[in-house]
mmCIF file of C-alpha atoms in Angstrom:
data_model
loop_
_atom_site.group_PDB
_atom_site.id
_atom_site.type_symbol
_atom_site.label_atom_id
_atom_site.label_comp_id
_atom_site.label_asym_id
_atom_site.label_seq_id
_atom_site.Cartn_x
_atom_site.Cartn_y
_atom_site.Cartn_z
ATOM 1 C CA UNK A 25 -52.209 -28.512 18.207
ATOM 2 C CA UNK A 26 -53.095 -29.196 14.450
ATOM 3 C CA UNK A 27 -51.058 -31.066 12.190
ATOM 4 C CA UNK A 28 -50.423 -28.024 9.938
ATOM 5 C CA UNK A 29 -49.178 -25.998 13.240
ATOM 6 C CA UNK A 30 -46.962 -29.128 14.458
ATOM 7 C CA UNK A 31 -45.418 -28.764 10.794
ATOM 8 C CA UNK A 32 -44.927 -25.372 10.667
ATOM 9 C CA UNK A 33 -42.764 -25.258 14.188
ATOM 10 C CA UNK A 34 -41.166 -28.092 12.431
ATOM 11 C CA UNK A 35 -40.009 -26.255 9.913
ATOM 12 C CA UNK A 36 -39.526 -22.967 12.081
ATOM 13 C CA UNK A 37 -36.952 -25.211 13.842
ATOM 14 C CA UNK A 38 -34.901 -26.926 11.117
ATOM 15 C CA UNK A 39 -34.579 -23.829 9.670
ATOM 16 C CA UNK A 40 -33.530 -22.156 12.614
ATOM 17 C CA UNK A 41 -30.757 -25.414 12.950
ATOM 18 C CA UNK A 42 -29.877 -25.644 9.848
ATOM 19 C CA UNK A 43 -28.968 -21.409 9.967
ATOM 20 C CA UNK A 44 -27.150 -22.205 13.120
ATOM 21 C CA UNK A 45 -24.897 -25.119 11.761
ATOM 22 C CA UNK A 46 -24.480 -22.885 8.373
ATOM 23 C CA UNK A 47 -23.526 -19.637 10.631
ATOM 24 C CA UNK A 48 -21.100 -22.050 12.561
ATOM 25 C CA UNK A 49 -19.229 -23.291 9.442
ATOM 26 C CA UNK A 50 -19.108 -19.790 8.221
ATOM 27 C CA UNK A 51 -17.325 -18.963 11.489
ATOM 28 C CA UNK A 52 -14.796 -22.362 11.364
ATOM 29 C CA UNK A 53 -13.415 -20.827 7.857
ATOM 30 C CA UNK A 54 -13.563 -17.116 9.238
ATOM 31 C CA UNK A 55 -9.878 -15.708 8.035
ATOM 32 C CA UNK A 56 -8.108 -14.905 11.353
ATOM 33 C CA UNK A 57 -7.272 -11.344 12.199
ATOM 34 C CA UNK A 58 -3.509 -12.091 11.781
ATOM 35 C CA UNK A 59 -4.256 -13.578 7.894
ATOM 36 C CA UNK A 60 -6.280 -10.475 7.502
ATOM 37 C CA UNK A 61 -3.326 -8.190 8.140
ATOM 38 C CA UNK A 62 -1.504 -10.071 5.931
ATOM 39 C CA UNK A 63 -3.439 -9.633 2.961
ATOM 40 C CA UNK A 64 -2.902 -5.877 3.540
ATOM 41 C CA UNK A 65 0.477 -5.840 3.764
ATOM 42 C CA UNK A 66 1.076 -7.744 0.653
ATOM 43 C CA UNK A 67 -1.592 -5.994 -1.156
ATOM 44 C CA UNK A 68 -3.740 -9.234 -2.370
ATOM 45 C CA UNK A 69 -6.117 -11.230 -1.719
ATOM 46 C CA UNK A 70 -6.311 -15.100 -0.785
ATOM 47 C CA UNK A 71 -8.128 -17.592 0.516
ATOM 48 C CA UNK A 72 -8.307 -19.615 4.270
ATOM 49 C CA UNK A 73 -9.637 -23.053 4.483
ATOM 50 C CA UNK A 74 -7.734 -26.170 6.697
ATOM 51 C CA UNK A 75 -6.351 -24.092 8.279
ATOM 52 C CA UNK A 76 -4.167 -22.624 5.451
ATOM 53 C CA UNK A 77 -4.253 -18.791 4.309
ATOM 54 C CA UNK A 78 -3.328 -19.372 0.198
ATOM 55 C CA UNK A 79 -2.684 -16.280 -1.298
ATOM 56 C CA UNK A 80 -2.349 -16.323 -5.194
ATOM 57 C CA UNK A 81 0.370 -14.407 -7.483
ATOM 58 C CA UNK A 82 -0.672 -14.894 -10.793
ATOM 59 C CA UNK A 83 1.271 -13.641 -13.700
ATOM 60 C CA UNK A 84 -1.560 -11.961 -15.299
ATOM 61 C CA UNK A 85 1.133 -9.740 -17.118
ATOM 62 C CA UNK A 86 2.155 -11.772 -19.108
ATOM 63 C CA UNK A 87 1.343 -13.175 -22.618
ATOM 64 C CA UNK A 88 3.325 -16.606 -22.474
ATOM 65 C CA UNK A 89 3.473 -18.817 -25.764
ATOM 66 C CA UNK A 90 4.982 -22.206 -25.907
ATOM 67 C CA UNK A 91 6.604 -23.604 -29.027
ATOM 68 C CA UNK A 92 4.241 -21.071 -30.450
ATOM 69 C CA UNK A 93 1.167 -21.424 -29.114
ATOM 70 C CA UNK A 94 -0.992 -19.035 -26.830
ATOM 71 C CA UNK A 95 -1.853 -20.335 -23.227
ATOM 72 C CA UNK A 96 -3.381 -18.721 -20.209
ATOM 73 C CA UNK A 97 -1.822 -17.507 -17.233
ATOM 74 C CA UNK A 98 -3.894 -20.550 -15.363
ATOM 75 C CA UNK A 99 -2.219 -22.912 -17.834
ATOM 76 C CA UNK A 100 0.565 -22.990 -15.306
ATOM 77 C CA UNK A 101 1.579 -19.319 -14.495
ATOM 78 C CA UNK A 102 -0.021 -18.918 -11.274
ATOM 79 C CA UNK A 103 2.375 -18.100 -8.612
ATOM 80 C CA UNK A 104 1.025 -18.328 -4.846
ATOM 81 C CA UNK A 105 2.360 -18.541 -1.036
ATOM 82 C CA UNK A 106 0.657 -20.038 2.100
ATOM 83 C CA UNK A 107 0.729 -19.727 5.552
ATOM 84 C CA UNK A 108 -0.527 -22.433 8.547
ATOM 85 C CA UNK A 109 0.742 -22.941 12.028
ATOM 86 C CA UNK A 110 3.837 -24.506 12.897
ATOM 87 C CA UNK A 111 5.594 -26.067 16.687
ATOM 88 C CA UNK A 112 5.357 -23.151 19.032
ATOM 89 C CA UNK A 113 2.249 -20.992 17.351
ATOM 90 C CA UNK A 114 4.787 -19.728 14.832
ATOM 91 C CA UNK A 115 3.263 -19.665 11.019
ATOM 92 C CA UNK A 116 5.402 -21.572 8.406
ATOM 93 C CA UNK A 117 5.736 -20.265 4.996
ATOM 94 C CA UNK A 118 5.931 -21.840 1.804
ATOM 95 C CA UNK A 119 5.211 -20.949 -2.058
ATOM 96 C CA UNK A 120 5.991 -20.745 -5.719
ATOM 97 C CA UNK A 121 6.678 -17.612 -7.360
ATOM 98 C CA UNK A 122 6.581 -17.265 -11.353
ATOM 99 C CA UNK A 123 9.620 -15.195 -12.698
ATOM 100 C CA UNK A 124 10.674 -14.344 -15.913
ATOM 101 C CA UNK A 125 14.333 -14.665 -15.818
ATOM 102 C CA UNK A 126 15.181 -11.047 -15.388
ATOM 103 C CA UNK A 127 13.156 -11.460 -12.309
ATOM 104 C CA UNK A 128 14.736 -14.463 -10.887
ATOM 105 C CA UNK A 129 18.145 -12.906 -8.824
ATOM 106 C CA UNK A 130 16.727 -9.229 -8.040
ATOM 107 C CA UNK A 131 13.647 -11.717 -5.944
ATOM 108 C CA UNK A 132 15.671 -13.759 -5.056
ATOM 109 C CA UNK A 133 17.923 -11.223 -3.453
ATOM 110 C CA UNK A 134 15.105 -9.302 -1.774
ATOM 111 C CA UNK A 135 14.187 -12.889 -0.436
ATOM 112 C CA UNK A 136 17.343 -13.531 1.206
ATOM 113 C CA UNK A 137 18.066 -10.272 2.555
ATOM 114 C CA UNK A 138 14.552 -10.124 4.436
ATOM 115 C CA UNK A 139 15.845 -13.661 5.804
ATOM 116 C CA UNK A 140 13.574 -16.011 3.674
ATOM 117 C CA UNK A 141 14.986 -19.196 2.030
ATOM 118 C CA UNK A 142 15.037 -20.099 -1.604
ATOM 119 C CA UNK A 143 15.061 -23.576 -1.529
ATOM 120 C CA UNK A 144 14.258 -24.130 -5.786
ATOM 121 C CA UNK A 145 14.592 -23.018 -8.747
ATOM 122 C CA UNK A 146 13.820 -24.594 -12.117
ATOM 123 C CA UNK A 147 12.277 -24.359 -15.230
ATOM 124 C CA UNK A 148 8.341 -26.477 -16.189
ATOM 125 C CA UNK A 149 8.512 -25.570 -20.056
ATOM 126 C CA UNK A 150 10.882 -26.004 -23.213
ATOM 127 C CA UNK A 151 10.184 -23.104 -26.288
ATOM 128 C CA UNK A 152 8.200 -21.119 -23.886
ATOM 129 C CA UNK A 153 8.157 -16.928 -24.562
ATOM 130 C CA UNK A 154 9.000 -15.514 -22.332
ATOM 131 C CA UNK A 155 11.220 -17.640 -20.573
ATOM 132 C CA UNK A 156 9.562 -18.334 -17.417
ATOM 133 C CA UNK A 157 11.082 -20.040 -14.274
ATOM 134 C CA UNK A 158 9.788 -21.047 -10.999
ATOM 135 C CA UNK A 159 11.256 -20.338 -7.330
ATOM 136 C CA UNK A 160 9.997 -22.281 -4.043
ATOM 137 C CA UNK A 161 10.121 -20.630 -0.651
ATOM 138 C CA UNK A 162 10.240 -20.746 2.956
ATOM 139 C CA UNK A 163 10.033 -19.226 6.301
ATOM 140 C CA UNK A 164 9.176 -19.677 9.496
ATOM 141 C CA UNK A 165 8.395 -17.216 12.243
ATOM 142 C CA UNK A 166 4.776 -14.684 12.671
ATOM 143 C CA UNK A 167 2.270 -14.027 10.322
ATOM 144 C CA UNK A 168 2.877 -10.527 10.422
ATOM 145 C CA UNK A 169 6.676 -10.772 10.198
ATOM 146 C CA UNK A 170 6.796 -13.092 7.066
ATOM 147 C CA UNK A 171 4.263 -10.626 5.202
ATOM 148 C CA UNK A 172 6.700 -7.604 5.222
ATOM 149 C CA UNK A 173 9.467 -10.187 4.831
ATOM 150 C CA UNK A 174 8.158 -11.520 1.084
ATOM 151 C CA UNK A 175 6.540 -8.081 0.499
ATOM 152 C CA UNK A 176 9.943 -6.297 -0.896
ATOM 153 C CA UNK A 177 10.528 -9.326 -3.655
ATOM 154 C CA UNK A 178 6.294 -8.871 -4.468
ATOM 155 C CA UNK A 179 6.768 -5.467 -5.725
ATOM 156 C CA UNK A 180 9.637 -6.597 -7.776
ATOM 157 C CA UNK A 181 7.458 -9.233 -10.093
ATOM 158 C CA UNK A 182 6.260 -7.940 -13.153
ATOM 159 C CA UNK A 183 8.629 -4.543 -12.805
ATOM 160 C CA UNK A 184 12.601 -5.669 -13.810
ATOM 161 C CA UNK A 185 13.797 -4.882 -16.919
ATOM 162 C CA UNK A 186 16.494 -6.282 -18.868
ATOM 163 C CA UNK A 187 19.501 -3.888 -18.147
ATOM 164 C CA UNK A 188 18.431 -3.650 -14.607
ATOM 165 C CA UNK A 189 18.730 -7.440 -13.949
ATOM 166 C CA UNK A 190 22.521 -8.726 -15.374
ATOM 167 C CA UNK A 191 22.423 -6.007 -18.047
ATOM 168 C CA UNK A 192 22.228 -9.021 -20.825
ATOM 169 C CA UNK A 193 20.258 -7.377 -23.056
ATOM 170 C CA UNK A 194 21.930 -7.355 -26.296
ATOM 171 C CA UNK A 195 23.939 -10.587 -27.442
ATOM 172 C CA UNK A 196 27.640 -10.400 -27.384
ATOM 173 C CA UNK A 197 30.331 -13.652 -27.534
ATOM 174 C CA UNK A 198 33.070 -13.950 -24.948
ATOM 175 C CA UNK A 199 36.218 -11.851 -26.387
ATOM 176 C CA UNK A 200 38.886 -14.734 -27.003
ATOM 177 C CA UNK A 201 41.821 -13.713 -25.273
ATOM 178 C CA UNK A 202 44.362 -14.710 -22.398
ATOM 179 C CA UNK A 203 43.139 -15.499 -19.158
ATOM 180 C CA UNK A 204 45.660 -14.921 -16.058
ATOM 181 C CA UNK A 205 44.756 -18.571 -14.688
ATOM 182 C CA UNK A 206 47.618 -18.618 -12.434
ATOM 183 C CA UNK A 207 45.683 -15.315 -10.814
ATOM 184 C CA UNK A 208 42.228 -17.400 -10.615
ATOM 185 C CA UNK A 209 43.902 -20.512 -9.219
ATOM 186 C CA UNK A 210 45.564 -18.097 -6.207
ATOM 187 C CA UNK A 211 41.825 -16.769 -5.433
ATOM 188 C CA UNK A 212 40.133 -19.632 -5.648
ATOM 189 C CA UNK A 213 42.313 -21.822 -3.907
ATOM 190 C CA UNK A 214 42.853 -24.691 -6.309
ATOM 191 C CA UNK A 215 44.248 -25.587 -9.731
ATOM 192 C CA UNK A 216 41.878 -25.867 -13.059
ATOM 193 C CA UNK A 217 42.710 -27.213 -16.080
ATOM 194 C CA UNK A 218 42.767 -25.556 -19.705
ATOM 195 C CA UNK A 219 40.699 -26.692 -22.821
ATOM 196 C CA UNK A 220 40.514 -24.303 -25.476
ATOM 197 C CA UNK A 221 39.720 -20.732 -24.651
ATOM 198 C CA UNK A 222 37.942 -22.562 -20.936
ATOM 199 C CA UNK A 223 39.866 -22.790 -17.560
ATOM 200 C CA UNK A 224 37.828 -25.421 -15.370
ATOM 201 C CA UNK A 225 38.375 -25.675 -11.881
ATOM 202 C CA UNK A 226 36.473 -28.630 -10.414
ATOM 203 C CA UNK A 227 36.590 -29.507 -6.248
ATOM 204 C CA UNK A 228 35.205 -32.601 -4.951
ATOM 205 C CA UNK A 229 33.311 -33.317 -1.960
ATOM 206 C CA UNK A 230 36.441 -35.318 -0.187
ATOM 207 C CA UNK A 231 34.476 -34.014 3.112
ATOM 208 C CA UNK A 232 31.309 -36.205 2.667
ATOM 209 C CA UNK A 233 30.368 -39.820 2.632
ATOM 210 C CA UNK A 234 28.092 -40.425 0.083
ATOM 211 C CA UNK A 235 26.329 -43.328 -1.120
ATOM 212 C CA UNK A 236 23.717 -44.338 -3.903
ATOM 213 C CA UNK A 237 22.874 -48.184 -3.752
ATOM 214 C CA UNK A 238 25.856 -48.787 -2.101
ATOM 215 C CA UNK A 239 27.812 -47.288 -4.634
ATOM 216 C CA UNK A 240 30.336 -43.971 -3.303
ATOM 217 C CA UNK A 241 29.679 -40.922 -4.723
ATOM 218 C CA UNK A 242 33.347 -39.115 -5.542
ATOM 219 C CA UNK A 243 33.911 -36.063 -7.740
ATOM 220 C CA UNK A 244 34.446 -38.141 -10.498
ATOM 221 C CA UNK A 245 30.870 -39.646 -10.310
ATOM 222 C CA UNK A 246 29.500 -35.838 -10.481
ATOM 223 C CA UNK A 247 29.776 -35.140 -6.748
ATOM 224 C CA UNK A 248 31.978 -32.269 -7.401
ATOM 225 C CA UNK A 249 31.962 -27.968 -7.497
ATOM 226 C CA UNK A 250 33.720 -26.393 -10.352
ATOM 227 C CA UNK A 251 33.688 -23.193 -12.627
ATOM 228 C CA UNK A 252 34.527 -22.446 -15.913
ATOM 229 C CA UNK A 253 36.472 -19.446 -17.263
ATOM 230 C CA UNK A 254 36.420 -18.144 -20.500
ATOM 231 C CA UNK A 255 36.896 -14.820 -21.979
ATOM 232 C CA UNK A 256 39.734 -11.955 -21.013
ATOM 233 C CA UNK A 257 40.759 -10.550 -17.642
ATOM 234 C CA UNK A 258 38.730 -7.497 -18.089
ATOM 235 C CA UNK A 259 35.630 -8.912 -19.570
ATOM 236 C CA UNK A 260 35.014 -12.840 -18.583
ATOM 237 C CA UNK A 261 32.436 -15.079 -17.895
ATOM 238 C CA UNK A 262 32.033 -17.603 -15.545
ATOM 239 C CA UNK A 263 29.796 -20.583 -15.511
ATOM 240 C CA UNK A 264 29.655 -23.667 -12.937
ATOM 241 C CA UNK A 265 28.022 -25.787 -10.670
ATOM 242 C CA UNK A 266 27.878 -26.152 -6.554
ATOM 243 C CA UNK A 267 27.477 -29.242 -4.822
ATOM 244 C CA UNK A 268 25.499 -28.024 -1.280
ATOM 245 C CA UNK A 269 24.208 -30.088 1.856
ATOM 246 C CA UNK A 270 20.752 -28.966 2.431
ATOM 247 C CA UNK A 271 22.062 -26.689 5.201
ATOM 248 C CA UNK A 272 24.699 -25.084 3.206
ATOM 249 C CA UNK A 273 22.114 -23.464 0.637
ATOM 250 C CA UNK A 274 21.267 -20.562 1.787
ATOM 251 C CA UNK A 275 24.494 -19.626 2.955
ATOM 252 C CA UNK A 276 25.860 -19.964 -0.518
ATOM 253 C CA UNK A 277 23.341 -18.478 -2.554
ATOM 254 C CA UNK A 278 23.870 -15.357 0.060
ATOM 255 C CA UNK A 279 27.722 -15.833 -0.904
ATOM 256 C CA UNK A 280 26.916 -15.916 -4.609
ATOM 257 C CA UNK A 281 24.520 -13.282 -5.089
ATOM 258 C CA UNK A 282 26.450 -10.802 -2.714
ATOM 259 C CA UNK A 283 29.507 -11.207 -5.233
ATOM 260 C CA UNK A 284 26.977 -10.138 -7.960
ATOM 261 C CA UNK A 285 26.618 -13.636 -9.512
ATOM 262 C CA UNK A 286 23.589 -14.961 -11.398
ATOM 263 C CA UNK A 287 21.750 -18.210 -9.932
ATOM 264 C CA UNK A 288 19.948 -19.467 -12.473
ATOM 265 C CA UNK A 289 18.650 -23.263 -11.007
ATOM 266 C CA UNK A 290 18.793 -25.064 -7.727
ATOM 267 C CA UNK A 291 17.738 -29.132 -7.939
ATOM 268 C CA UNK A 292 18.781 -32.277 -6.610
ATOM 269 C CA UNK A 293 20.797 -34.637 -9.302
ATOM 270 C CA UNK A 294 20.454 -37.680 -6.988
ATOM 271 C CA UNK A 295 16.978 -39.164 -5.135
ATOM 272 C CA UNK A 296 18.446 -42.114 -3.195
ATOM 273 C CA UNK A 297 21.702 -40.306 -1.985
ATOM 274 C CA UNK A 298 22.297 -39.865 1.513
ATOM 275 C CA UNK A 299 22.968 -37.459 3.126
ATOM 276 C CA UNK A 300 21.013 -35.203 0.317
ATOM 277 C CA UNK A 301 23.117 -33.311 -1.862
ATOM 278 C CA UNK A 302 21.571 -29.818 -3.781
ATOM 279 C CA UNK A 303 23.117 -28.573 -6.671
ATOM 280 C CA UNK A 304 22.510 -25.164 -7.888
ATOM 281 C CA UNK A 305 24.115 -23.527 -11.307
ATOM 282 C CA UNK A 306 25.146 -20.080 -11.631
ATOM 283 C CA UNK A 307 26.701 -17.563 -14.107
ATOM 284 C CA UNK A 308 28.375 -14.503 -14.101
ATOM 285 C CA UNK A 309 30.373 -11.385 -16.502
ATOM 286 C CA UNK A 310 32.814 -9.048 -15.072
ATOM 287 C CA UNK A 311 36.430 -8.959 -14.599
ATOM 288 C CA UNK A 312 37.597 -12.266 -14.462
ATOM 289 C CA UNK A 313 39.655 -11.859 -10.374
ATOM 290 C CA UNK A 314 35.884 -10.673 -9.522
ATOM 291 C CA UNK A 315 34.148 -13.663 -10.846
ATOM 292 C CA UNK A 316 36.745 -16.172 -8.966
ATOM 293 C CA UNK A 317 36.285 -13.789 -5.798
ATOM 294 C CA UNK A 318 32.649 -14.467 -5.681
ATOM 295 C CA UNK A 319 32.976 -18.680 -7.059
ATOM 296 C CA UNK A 320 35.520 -18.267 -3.949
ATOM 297 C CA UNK A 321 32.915 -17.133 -1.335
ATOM 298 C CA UNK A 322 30.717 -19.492 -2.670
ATOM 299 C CA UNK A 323 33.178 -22.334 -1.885
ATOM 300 C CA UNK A 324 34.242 -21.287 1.235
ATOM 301 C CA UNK A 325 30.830 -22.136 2.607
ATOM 302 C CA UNK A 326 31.023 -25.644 1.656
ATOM 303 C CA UNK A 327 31.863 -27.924 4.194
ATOM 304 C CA UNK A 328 31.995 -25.603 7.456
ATOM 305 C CA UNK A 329 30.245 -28.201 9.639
ATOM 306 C CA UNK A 330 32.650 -31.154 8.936
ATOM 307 C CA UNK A 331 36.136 -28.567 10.003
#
């Protein structure tokens, strides 16, 4: 056999290797059928590599400027959700989803209701226009399942207005006026105390042992859940703060939001604490025995597994 033969079957045969290993890796990052179905359900399109099916939710829509200044939507407005197998072949979910902040409790609503968790909510930018906030996720459970569970709070991005989500469109100060505190103190369950035109009712935490460096954590050291009252019986406005184990969350944001009140951030205040306390803020308008109702459901979820 000549040389030039001996090369060309050479060739013939690292070619054919080469299209064999290339074919292979093709098939290694092939997006399983289940991904596939989940892409259209939700209606987009994403990406599978490790093992991961990334699916990206970027705000295209809108035209953000900070202090000012133009930026694009991949400046830090890309929104996105991922799947990859969990214990037991079930798929756990996790993601970030961009909001404007009419957006923020109509998703998070559809969220909870098709039994997904919201386990954050904060802000990444000061001055920005629109106000933009950001909401982490999770579920656990089949592919196919957690696609028509986040699809319902999908369709909502990019379509609230502002009188469908709070109705605070135009700019109006609390009314001064008398506030039947005696009432809210009955609902609630506990006493406030009165500065100004603001009742404050503030609970501690008497049910947990918390520690930082060795130091307890009490209500007076900000381990505490209160609201704050202002306004007039028929038109108030309620403001506060709840202090949350990590498995009390999603019961009271379900509490909150099914009394019609506005969660505007879940964080964490402490990072050495244990156990790990969450802290979300909310805000509400309405007749002021309806806002205590719903600070009052919120509150009775707090502490249920320490009765």
């Amino acid at each position: 056999m000549s040389s030039m033969n001996k090369t060309t079957i050479f060739s013939i045969l690292l070619g054919a290797t080469v299209i064999a290993v290339v074919t292979q890796a093709a098939k290694a990052q092939e997006t399983p059928a289940e991904y596939q179905q989940v892409l259209k359900i939700v209606g987009k399109t994403g990406d599978y590599k490790s093992n991961v099916l990334k699916i990206n939710v970027p705000r295209n829509d809108l035209h953000v400027k900070i202090a000012g200044y133009a930026v694009p939507t991949p400046f830090g407005f890309g929104g996105w959700f991922a799947m990859t197998k969990g214990d037991g072949g079930e798929e756990v979910m996790m993601g970030d989803l961009v909001l404007t902040q009419d957006e923020v409790n109509p998703v998070m609503s559809a969220l909870l209701e098709h039994g997904l968790e919201v386990t954050a909510l904060h802000n990444h930018f000061f001055w920005e226009d629109p106000r933009v906030f950001f909401m982490h996720i999770h579920g656990h459970g089949k592919a196919v399942d957690l696609a028509n569970q986040i699809k319902p709070a999908l369709d909502l991005i990019g379509q609230a207005k502002p009188s469908e989500s709070g109705g605070h469109g135009a700019s109006t100060a609390a009314k001064q006026g008398t506030l039947d505190t005696d009432r809210i103190a009955k609902i609630v369950g506990h006493a406030g105390e009165q500065n100004g035109p603001v009742y404050k009712i503030t609970v501690g935490r008497d049910d947990l042992d918390v520690k930082e460096m060795g130091a307890a954590i009490n209500a007076r050291m900000g381990l505490n859940t209160w609201a704050a009252f202002v306004g007039t019986n028929d038109d108030a406005a309620v403001a506060g703060d709840v202090a949350m184990l990590e498995t009390e969350v999603t019961p009271t944001l379900k509490a909150l939001r099914s009394h019609g009140l506005d969660v505007v951030a879940i964080h964490h205040h402490m990072t050495n604490s244990r156990p790990v306390i969450i802290f979300l803020h909310y805000w509400g308008r309405g007749p002021a025995e309806k806002l205590a109702t719903g600070f009052k459901a919120g509150l009775d979820e707090l502490g249920k597994g320490n009765k």
